[in-house]
Coordinates of N, CA, C and O in Angstrom, one line a residue:
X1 N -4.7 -27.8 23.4 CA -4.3 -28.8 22.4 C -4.0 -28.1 21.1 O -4.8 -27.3 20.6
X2 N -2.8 -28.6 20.6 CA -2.5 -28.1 19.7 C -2.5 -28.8 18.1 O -1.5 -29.4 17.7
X3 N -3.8 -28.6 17.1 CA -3.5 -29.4 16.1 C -3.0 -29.0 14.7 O -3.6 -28.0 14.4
X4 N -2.3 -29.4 13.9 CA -2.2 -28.6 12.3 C -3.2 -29.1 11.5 O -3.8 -30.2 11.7
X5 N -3.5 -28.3 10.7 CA -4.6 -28.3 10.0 C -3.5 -27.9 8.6 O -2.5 -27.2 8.9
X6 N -3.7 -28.1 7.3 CA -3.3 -27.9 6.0 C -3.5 -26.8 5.5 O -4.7 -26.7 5.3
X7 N -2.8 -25.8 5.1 CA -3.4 -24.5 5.0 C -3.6 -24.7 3.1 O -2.8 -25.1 2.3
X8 N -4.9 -24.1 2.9 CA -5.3 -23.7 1.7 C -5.5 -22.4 1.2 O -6.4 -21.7 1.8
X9 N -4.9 -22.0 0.3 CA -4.3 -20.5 -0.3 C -5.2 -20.7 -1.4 O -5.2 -21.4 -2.4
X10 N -6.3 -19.5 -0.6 CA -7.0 -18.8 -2.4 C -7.3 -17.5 -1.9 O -7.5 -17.0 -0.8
X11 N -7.4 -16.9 -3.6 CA -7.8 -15.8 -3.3 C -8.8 -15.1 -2.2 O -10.0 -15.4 -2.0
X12 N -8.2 -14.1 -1.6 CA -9.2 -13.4 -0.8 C -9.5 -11.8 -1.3 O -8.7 -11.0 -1.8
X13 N -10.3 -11.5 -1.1 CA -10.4 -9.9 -1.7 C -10.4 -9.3 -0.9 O -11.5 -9.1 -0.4
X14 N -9.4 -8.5 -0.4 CA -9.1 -7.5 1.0 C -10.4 -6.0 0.4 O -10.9 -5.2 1.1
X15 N -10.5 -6.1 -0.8 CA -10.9 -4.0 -1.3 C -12.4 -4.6 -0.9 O -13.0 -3.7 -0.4
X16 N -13.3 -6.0 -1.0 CA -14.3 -5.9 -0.9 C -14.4 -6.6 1.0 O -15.5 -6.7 1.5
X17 N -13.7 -6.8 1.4 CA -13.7 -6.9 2.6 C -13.7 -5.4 4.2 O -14.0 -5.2 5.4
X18 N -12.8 -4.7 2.6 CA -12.3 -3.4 3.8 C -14.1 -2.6 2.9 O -15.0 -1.9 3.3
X19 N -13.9 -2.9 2.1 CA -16.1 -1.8 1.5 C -16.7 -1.9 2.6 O -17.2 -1.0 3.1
X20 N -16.8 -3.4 3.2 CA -18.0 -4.0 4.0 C -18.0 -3.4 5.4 O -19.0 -3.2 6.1
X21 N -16.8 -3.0 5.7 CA -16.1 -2.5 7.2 C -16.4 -1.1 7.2 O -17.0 -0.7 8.1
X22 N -16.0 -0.1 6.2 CA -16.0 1.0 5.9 C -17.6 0.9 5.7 O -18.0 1.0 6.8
X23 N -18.5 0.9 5.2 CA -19.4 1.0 5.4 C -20.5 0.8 7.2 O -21.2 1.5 7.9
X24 N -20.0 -0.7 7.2 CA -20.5 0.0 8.8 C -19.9 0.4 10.1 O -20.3 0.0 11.2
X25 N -18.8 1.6 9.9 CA -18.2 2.2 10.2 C -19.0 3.4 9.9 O -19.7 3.8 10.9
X26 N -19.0 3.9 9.1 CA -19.8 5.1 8.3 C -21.3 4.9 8.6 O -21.9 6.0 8.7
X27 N -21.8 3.8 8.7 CA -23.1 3.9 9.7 C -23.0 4.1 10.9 O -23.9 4.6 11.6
X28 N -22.1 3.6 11.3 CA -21.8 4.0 13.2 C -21.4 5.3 13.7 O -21.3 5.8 14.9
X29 N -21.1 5.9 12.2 CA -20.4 7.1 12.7 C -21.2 8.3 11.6 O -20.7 9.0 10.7
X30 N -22.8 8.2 12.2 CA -23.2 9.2 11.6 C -22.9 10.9 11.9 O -22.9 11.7 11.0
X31 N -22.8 11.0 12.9 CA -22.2 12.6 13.2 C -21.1 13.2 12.4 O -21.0 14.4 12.2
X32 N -20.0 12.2 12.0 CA -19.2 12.5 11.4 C -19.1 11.9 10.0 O -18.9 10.7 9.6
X33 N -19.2 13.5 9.2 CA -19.1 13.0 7.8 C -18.2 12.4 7.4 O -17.3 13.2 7.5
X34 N -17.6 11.3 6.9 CA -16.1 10.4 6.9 C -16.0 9.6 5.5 O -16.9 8.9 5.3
X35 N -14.8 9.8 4.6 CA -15.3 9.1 2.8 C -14.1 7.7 3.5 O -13.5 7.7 4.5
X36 N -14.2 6.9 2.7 CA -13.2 5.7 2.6 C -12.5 6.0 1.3 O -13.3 6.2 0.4
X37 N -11.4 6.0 1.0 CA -11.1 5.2 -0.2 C -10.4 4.5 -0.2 O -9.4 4.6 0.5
X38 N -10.9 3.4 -1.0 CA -10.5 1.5 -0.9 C -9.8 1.6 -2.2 O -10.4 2.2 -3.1
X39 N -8.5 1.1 -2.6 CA -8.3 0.5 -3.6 C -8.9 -0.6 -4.4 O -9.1 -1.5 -3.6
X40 N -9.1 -0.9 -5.6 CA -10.1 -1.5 -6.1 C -9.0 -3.1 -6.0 O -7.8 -2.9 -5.7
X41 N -9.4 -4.2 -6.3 CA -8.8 -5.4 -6.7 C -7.8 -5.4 -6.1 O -6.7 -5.2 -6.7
X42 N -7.7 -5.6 -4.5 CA -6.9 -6.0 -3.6 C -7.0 -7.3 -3.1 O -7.8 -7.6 -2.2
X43 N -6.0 -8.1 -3.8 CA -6.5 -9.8 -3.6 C -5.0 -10.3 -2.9 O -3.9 -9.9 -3.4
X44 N -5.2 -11.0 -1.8 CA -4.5 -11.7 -1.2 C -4.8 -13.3 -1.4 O -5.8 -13.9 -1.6
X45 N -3.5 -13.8 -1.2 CA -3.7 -15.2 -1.5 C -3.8 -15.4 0.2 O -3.1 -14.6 0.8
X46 N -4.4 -16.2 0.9 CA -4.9 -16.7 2.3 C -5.6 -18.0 2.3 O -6.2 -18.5 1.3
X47 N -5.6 -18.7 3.5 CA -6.6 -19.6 3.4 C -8.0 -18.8 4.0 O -7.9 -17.8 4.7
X48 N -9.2 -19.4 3.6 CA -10.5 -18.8 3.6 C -10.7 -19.2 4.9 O -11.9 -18.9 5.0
X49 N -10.5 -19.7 5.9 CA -10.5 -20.1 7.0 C -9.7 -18.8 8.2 O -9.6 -19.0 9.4
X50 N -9.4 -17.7 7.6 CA -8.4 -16.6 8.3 C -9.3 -15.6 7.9 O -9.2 -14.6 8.5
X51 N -10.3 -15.7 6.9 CA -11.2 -13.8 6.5 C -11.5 -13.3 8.0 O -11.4 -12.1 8.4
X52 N -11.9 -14.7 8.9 CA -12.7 -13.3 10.3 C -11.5 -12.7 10.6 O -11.5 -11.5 10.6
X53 N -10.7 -13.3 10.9 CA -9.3 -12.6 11.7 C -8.7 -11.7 11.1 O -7.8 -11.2 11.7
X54 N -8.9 -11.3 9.5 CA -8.6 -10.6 8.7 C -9.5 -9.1 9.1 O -9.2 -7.9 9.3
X55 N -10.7 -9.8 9.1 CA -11.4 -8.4 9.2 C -11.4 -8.1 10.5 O -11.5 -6.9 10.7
X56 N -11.4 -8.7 11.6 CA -11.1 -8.6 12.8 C -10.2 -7.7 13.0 O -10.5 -6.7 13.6
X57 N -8.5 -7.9 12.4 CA -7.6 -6.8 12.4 C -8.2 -5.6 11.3 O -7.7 -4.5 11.7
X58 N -8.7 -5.5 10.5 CA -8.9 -4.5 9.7 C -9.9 -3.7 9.9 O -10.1 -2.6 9.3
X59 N -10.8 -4.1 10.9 CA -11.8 -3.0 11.7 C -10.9 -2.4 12.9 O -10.9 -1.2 13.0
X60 N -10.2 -3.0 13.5 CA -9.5 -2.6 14.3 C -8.0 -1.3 14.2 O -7.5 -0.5 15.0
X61 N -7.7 -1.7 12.8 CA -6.9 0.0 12.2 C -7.8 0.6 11.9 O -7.7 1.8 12.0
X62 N -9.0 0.1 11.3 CA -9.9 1.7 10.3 C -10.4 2.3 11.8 O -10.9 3.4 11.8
X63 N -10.2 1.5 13.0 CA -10.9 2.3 14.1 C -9.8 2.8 14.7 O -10.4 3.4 15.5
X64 N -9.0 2.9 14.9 CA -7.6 3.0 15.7 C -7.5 4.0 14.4 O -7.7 5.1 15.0
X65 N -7.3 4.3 13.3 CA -7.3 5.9 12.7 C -8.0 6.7 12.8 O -7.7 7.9 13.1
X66 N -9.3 6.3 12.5 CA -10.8 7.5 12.9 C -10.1 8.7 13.4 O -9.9 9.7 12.7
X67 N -9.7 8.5 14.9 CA -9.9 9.5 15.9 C -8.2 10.4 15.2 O -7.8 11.4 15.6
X68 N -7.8 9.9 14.6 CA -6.8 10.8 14.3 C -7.4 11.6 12.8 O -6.7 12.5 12.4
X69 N -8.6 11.3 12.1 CA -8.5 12.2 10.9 C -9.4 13.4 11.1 O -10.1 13.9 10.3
X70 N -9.2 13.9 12.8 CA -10.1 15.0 12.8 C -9.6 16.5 12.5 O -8.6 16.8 13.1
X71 N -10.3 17.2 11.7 CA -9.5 18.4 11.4 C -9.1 18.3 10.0 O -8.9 19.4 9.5
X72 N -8.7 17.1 9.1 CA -8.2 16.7 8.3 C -9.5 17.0 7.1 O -9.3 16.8 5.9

């Protein structure tokens, strides 16, 4: 079943959403020493109803790169 729902656009903060990811990332990945850098004040307009699926896709590239920054 398919229903619409009204979408509401507010600010979301992608730099403190990708901190929280990168952090336990960096706890999962103690063997490997690994820095993040997050740009600061990265705000998307979204409805607040979309953050899991946000971070859902954004765990999912910072892990889908990992394995390529070895050697780097």
């Amino acid at each position: 079943r398919v229903t619409r729902v009204e979408l509401r656009r507010m600010p979301v903060d992608l730099s403190d959403l990708a901190k929280s990811i990168a952090e336990e990332l960096s706890a999962d990945a103690l063997e490997r020493q690994t820095e993040f850098v997050i740009a600061p004040d990265l705000v998307v307009n979204a409805d607040p109803r979309s953050r899991d699926r946000l971070r859902v896709k954004m765990i999912e590239l910072f892990r889908n790169d990992l394995p390529n920054l070895r050697g780097l």
